[in-house]
Short mmCIF file of C-alpha atoms in Angstrom, two decimals:
data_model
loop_
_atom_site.label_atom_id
_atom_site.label_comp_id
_atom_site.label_asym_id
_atom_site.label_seq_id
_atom_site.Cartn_x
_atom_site.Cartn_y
_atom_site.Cartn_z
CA UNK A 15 0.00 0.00 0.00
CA UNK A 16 0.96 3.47 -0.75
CA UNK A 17 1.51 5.57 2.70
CA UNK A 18 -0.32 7.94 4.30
CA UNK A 19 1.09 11.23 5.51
CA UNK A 20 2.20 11.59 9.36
CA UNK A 21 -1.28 12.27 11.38
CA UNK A 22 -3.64 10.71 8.69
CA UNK A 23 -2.47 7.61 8.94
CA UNK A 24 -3.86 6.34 12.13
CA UNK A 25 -6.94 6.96 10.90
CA UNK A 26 -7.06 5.41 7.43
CA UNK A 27 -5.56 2.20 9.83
CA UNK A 28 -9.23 2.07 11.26
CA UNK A 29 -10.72 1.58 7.47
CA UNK A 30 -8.05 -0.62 6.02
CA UNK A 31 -7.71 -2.85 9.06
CA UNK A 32 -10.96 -3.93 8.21
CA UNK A 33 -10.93 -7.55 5.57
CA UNK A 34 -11.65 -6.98 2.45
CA UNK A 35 -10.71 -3.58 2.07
CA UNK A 36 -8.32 -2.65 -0.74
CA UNK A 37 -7.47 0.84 0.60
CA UNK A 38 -8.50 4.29 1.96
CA UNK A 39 -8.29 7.59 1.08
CA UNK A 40 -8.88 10.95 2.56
CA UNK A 41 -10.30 13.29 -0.36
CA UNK A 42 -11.22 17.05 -0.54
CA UNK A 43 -14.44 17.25 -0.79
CA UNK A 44 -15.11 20.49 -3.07
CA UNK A 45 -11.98 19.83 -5.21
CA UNK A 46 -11.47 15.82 -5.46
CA UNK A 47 -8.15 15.90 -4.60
CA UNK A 48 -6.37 13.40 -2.58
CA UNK A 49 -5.39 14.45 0.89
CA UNK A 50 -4.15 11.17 1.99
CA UNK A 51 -3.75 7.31 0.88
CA UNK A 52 -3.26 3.95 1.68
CA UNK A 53 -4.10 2.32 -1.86
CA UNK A 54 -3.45 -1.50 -3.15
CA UNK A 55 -0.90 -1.35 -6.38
CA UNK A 56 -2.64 -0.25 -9.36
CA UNK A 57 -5.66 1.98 -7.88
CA UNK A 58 -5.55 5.19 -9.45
CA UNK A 59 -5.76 7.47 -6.62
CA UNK A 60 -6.54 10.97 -7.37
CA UNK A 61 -8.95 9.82 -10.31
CA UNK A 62 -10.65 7.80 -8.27
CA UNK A 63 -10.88 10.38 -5.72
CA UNK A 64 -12.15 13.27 -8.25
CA UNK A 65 -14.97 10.72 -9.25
CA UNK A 66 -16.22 10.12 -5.70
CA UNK A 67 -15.66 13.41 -4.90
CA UNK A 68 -17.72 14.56 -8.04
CA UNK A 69 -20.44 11.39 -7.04
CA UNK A 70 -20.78 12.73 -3.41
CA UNK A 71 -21.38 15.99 -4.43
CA UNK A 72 -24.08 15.04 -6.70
CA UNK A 73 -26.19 12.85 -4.21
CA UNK A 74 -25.63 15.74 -1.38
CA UNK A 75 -27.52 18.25 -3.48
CA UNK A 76 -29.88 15.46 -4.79
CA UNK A 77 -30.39 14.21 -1.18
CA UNK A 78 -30.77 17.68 0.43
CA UNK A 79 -33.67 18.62 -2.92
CA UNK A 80 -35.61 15.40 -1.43
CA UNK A 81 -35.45 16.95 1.93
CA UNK A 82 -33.37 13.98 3.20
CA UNK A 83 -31.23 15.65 4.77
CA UNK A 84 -27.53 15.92 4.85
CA UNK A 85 -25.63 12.50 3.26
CA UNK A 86 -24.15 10.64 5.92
CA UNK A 87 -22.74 7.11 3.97
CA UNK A 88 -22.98 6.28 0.34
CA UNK A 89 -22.03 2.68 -0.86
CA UNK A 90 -21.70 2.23 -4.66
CA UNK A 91 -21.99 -1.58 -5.54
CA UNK A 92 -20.34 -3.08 -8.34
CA UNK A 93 -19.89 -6.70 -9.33
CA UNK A 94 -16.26 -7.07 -8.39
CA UNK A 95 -16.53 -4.69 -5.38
CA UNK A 96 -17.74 -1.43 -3.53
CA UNK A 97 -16.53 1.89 -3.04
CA UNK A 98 -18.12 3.55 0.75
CA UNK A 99 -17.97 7.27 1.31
CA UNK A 100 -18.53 8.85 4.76
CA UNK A 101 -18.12 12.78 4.75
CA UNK A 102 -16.65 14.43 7.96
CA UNK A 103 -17.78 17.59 9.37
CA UNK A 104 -14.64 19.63 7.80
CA UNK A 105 -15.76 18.63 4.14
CA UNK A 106 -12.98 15.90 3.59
CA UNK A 107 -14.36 12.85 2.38
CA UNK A 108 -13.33 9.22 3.94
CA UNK A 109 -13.31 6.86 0.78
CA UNK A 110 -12.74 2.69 1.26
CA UNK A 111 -12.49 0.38 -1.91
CA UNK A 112 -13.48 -3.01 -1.28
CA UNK A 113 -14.20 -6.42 -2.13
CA UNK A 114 -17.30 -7.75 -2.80
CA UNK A 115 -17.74 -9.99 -0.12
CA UNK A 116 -16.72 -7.18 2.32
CA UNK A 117 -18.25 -6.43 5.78
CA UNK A 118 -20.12 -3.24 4.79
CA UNK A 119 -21.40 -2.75 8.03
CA UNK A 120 -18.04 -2.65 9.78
CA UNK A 121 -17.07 -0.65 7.07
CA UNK A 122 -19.43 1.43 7.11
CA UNK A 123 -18.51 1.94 11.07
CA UNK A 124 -15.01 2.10 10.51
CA UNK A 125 -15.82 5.59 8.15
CA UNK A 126 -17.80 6.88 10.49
CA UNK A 127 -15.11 6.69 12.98
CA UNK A 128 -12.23 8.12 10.51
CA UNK A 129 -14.80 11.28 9.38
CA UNK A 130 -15.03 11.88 13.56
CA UNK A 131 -11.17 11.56 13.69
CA UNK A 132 -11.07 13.88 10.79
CA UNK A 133 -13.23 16.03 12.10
CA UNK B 203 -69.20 -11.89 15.74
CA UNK B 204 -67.89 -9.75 19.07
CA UNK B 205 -69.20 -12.61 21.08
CA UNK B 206 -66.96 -14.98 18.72
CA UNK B 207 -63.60 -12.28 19.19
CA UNK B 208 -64.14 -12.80 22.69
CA UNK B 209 -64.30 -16.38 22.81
CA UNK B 210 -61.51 -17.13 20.26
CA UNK B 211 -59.43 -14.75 22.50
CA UNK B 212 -60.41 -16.36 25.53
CA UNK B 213 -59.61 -19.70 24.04
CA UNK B 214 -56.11 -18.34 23.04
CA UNK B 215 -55.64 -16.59 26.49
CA UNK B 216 -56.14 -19.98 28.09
CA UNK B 217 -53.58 -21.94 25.72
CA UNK B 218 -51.09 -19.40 24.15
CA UNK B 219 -49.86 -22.31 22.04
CA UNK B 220 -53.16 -22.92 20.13
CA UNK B 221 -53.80 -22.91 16.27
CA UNK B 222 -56.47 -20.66 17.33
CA UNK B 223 -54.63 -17.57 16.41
CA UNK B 224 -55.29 -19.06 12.83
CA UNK B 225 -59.28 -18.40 13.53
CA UNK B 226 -58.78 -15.36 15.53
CA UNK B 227 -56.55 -13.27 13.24
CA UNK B 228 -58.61 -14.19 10.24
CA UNK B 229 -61.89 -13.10 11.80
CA UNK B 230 -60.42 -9.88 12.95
CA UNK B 231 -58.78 -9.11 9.50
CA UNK B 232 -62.97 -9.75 8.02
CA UNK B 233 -63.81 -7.80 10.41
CA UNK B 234 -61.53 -4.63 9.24
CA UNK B 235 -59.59 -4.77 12.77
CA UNK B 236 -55.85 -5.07 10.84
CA UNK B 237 -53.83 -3.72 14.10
CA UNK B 238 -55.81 -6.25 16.15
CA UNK B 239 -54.96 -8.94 13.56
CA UNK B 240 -51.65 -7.94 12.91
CA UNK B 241 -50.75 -8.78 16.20
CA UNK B 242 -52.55 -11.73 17.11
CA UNK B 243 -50.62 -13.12 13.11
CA UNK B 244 -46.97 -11.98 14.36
CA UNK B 245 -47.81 -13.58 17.84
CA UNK B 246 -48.56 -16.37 16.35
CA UNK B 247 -46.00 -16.31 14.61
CA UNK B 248 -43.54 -16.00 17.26
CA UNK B 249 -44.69 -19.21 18.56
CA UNK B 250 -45.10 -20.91 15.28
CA UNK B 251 -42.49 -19.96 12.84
CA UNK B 252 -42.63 -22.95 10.64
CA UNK B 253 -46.64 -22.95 10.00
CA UNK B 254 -47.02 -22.11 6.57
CA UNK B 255 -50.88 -21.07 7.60
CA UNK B 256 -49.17 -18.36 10.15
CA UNK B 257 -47.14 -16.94 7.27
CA UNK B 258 -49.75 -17.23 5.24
CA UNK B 259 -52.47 -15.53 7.71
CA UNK B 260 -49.90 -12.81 8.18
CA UNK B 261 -49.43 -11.84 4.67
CA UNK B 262 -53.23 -11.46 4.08
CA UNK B 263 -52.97 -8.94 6.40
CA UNK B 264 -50.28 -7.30 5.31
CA UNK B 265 -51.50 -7.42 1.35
CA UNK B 266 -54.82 -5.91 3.05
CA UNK B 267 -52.89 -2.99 4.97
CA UNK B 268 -51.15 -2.63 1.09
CA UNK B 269 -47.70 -3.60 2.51
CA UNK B 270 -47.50 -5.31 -0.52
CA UNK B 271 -43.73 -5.60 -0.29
CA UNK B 272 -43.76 -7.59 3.32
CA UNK B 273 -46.64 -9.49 1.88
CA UNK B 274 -44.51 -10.97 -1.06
CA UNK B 275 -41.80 -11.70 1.73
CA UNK B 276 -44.63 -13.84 3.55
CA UNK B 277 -46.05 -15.65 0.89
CA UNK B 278 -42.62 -16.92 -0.40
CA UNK B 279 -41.72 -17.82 3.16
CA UNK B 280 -45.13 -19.89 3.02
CA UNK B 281 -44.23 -21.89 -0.12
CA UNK B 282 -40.74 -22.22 1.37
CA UNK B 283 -42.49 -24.20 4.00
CA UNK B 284 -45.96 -25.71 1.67
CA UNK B 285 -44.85 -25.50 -1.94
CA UNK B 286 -48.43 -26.14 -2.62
CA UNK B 287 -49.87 -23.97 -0.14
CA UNK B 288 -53.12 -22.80 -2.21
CA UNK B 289 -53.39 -19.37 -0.31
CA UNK B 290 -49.84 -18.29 -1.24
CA UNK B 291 -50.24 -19.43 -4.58
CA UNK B 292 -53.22 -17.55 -4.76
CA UNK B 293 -51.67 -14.51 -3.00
CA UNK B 294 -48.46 -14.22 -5.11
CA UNK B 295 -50.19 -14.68 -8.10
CA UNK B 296 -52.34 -11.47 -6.87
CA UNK B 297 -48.80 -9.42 -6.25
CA UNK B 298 -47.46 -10.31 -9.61
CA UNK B 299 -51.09 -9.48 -11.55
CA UNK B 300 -50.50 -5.76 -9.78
CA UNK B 301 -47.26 -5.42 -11.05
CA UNK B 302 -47.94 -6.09 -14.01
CA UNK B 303 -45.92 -9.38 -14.19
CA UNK B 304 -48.77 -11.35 -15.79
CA UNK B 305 -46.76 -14.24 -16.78
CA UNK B 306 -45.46 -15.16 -13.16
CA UNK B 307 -48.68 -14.39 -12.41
CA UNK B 308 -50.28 -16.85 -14.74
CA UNK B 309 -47.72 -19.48 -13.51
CA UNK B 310 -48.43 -19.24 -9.68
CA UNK B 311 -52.36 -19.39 -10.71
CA UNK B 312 -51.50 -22.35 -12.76
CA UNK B 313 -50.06 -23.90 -9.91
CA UNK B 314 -53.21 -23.40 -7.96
CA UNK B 315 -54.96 -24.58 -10.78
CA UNK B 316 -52.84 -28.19 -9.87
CA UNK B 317 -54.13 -28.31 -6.27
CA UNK B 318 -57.53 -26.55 -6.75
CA UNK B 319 -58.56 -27.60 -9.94
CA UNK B 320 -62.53 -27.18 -9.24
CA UNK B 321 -61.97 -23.63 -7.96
CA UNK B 322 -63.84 -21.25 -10.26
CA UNK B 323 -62.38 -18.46 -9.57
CA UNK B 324 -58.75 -19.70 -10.41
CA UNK B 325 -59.97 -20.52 -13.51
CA UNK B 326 -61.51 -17.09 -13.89
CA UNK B 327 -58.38 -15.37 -13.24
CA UNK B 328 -55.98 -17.37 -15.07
CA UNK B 329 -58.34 -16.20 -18.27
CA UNK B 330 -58.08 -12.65 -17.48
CA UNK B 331 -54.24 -13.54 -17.10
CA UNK B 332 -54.58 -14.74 -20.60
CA UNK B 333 -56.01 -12.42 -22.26
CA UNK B 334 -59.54 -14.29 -21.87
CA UNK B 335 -63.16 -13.27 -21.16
CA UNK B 336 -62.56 -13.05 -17.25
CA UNK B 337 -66.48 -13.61 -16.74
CA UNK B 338 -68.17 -11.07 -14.58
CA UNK B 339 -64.96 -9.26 -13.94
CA UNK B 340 -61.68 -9.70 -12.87
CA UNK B 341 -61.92 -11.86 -10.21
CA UNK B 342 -59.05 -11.66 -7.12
CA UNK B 343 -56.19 -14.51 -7.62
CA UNK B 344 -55.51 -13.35 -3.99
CA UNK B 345 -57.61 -15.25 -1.17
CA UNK B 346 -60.89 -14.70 -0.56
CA UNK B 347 -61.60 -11.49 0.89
CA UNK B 348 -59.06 -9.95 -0.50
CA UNK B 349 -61.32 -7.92 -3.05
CA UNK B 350 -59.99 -6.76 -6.14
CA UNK B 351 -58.61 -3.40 -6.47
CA UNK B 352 -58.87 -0.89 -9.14
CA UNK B 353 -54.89 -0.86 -9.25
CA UNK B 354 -55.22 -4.80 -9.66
CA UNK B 355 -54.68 -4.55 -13.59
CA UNK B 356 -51.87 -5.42 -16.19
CA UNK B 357 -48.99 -2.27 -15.60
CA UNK B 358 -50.22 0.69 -17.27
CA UNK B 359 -48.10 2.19 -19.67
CA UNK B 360 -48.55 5.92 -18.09
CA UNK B 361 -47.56 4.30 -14.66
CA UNK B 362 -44.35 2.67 -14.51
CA UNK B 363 -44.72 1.59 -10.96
CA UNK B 364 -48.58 1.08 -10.77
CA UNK B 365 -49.34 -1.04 -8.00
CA UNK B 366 -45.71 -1.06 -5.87
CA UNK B 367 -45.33 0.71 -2.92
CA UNK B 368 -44.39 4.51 -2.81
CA UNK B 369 -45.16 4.29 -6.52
CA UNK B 370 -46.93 8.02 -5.74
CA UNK B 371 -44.01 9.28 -3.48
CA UNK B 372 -40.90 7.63 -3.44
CA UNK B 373 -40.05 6.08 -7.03
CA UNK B 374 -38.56 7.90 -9.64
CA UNK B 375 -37.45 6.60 -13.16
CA UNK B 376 -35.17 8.79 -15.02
CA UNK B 377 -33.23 9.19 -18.53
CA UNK B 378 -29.14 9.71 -18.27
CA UNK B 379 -30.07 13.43 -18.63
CA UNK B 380 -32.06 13.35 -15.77
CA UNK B 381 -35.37 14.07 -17.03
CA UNK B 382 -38.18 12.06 -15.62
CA UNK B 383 -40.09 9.13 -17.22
CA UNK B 384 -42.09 8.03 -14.64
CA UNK B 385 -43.02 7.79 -10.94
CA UNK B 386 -43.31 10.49 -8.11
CA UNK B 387 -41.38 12.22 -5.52
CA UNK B 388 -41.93 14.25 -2.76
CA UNK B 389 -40.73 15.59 0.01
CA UNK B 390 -41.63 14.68 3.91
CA UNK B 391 -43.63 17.87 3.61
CA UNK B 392 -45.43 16.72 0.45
CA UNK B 393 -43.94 18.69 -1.81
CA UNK B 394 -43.04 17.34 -5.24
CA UNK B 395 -39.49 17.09 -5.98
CA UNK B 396 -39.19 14.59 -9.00
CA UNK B 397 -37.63 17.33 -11.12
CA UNK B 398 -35.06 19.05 -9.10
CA UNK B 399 -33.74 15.55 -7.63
CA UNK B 400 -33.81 14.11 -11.37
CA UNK B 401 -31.63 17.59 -12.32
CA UNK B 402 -29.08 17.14 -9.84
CA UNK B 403 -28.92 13.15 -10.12
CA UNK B 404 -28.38 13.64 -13.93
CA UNK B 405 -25.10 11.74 -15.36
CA UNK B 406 -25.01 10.19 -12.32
CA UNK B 407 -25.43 7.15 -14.10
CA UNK B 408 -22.75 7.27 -16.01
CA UNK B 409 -20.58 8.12 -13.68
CA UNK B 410 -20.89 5.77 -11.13
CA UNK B 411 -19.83 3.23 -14.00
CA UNK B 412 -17.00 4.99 -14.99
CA UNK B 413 -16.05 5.38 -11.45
CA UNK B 414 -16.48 1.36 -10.83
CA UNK B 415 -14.46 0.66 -14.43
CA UNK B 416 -11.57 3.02 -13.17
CA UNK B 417 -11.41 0.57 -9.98
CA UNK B 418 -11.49 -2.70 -11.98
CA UNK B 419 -14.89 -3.27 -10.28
CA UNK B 420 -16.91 -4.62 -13.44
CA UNK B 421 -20.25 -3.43 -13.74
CA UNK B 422 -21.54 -1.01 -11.37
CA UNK B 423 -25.29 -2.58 -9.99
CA UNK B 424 -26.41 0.03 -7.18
CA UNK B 425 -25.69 3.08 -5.37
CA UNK B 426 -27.29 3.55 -1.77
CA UNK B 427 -27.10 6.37 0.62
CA UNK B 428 -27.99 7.12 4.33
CA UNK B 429 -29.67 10.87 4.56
CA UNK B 430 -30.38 12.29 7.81
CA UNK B 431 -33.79 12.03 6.90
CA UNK B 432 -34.11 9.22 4.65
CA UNK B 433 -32.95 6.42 2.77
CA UNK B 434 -32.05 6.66 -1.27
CA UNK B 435 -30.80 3.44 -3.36
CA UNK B 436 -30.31 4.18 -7.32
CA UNK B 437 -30.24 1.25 -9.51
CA UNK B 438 -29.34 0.72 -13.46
CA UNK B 439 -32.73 -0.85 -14.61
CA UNK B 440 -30.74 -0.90 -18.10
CA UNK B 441 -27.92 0.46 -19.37
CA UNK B 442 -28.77 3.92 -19.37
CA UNK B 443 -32.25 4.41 -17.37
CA UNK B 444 -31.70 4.91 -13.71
CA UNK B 445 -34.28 4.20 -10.96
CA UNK B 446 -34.03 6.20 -7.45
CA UNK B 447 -36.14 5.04 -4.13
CA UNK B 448 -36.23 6.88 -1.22
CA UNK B 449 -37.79 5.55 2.21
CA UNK B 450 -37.43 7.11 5.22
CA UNK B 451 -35.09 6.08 7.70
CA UNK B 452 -37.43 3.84 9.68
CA UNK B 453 -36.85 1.55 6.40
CA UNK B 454 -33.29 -0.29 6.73
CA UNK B 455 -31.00 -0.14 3.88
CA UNK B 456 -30.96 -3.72 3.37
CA UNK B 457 -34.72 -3.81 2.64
CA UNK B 458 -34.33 -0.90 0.63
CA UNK B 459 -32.12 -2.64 -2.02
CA UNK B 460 -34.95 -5.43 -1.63
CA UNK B 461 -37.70 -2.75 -2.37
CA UNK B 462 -35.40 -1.12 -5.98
CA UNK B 463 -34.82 -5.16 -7.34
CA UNK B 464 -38.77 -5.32 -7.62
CA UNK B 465 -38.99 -1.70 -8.71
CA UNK B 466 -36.13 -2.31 -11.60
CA UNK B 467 -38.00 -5.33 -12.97
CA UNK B 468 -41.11 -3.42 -13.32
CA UNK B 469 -38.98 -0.44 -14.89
CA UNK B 470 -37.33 -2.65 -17.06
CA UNK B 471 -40.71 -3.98 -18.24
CA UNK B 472 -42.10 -0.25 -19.16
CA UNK B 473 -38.79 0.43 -20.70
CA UNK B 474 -38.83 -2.77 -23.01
CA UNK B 475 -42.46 -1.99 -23.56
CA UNK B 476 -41.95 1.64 -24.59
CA UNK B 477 -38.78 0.31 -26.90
#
């Protein structure tokens, strides 16, 4: 995995701890860009990161035009895997890649914890 | 009938463990008293888990409170237990006729046909399934009293979600430009909000997929998200087309992907249709 700078990486530890997970990022969340990493070899970081960034945005203002409310998770399923989003307070985004047959749940928790961490 | 209420409860006061709940909950349900029979079925239930008839009595009540989704849940749980239980047969058959899935429909009446082959109004229904002269009208595959409801017909074309639940609130078909082509959406105040979600949630779609490509994923097959408020899961019903539900938060996520895999097959069927 790629490292994480000083500070962030405790908190990325909580996501990619979890089995199953191929890596965690820390993204801005008005700008996609990458803040800090722990990535498998070969995941395109920052693209992936302006794409969920993008995504995130997109379902906030959708969600909050439904009168849902402010996003608080977002899982996007795939056949080979999942990507979960958490946003913290501060506007960074906490960002896990996964396998398919991954514990979303303790995922799920695991963000949750890193966006309070954040802050 | 009071007098009979009160005896059946009496009967099931003295002996918890009696089939009587069968009796009980089914007279209250005639009687219009759902709560009452909704909680004498689940009960029941409780203490019975593996009696197709409990299932079975608890998903006529559901079906009659329109839970339509839970009611599906129950009836497949009954033939999981009876595979020719004639009341689930009967029942599903009803679910798929609303939604517009005539063929399943057809098939689960058939089926009833096997172990009820002298009831009439099988027979009756399986016609109207078929295209046939139903008789007097379309008469209910679901179990007696379950009356037939205006929304009981083959999917309308206007309607892509005619007859599933939140079809008027909380189902929303749209294009990859985000323009709507069927179902409603409104707020928790009421308000109707199909357009400005469908603006924002426009090339959404598409990027989701090229968001799952980048990460090797394959095939990107839903999208859910946790509001404050509410619940939203978006779905590809084909390649382009993208289905949203929302549910409040009372409804768990899990169930809410449930809830979008029965909406997607009945969008998929209006989109084919409209092809």
């Amino acid at each position: 995995m790629t490292a994480a700078p000083a500070g962030y990486g405790r908190v990325l530890d909580l996501v990619t701890r979890v089995r199953g997970v191929r890596g965690a990022m820390l993204v801005a969340g008005d700008d996609g860009l990458v803040v800090a990493e722990q990535l498998m070899e070969g995941i395109k970081g920052p693209a992936v990161a302006a794409l969920a960034a993008s995504l995130a945005s997109r379902l906030r203002r959708a969600m909050e035009a439904a009168g849902l409310g402010a996003g608080q998770f977002w899982h996007l399923q795939a056949e080979q895997g999942a990507l979960l989003v958490v946003p913290a307070p501060s506007g960074v985004v906490v960002v896990a890649v996964a396998e398919s047959d991954v514990n979303v749940g303790l995922v799920r928790l695991e963000l949750l914890r890193a966006a309070e961490a954040v802050g | 009938m009071a007098d009979d209420v009160k005896a059946l409860s009496a009967e099931l006061a003295q002996d918890p463990d009696s089939l009587v709940f069968l009796r009980l909950g089914e007279l209250l349900r005639h009687k219009g008293h759902l709560d009452a029979a909704h909680r004498v079925a689940l009960t029941g239930l409780e203490r019975h888990p593996h009696l197709a008839d409990a299932h079975d009595l608890y998903a006529r009540i559901l079906a009659d409170k329109h839970d339509f989704e839970r009611a599906f849940d129950e009836w497949d749980m009954t033939l999981r237990i009876a595979p020719d239980h004639l009341g689930a047969l009967k029942g599903l058959a009803f679910l798929y006729f609303k939604v517009g899935d005539v063929q399943q429909a057809a098939a689960h009446l058939e089926a009833a046909q096997r172990v009820a082959p002298d009831d009439t109004g099988i027979a009756q229904a399986l016609a109207l399934a078929h295209g046939g002269e139903g008789g007097a009208g379309p008469a209910s595959p679901a179990p007696e009293p379950l009356a037939p409801s205006p929304a009981a017909q083959p999917l309308e074309e206007a309607r892509v979600f005619a007859g599933l639940e939140g079809a008027e609130e909380g189902l929303l078909l749209l294009d990859p430009s985000g323009r709507v082509l069927g179902g409603a959406l409104k707020d928790p105040a009421g308000r109707d909000v199909a357009d400005a979600v469908a603006a924002y949630l426009a090339g959404v779609s598409q990027e989701a997929g090229r968001t799952a490509k980048l990460l090797g994923l394959g095939t990107w097959t839903g999208l859910a998200a946790e509001g404050q408020h509410g619940h939203v899961h978006l779905t590809p019903p084909t390649g382009s087309a993208l289905l949203l539900v929302v549910r409040g938060r009372a409804v768990p996520m899990g169930r809410l992907a449930i809830i979008a895999q029965r909406a997607a097959v009945a969008a998929r069927r209006w989109l084919e249709a409209q092809a």
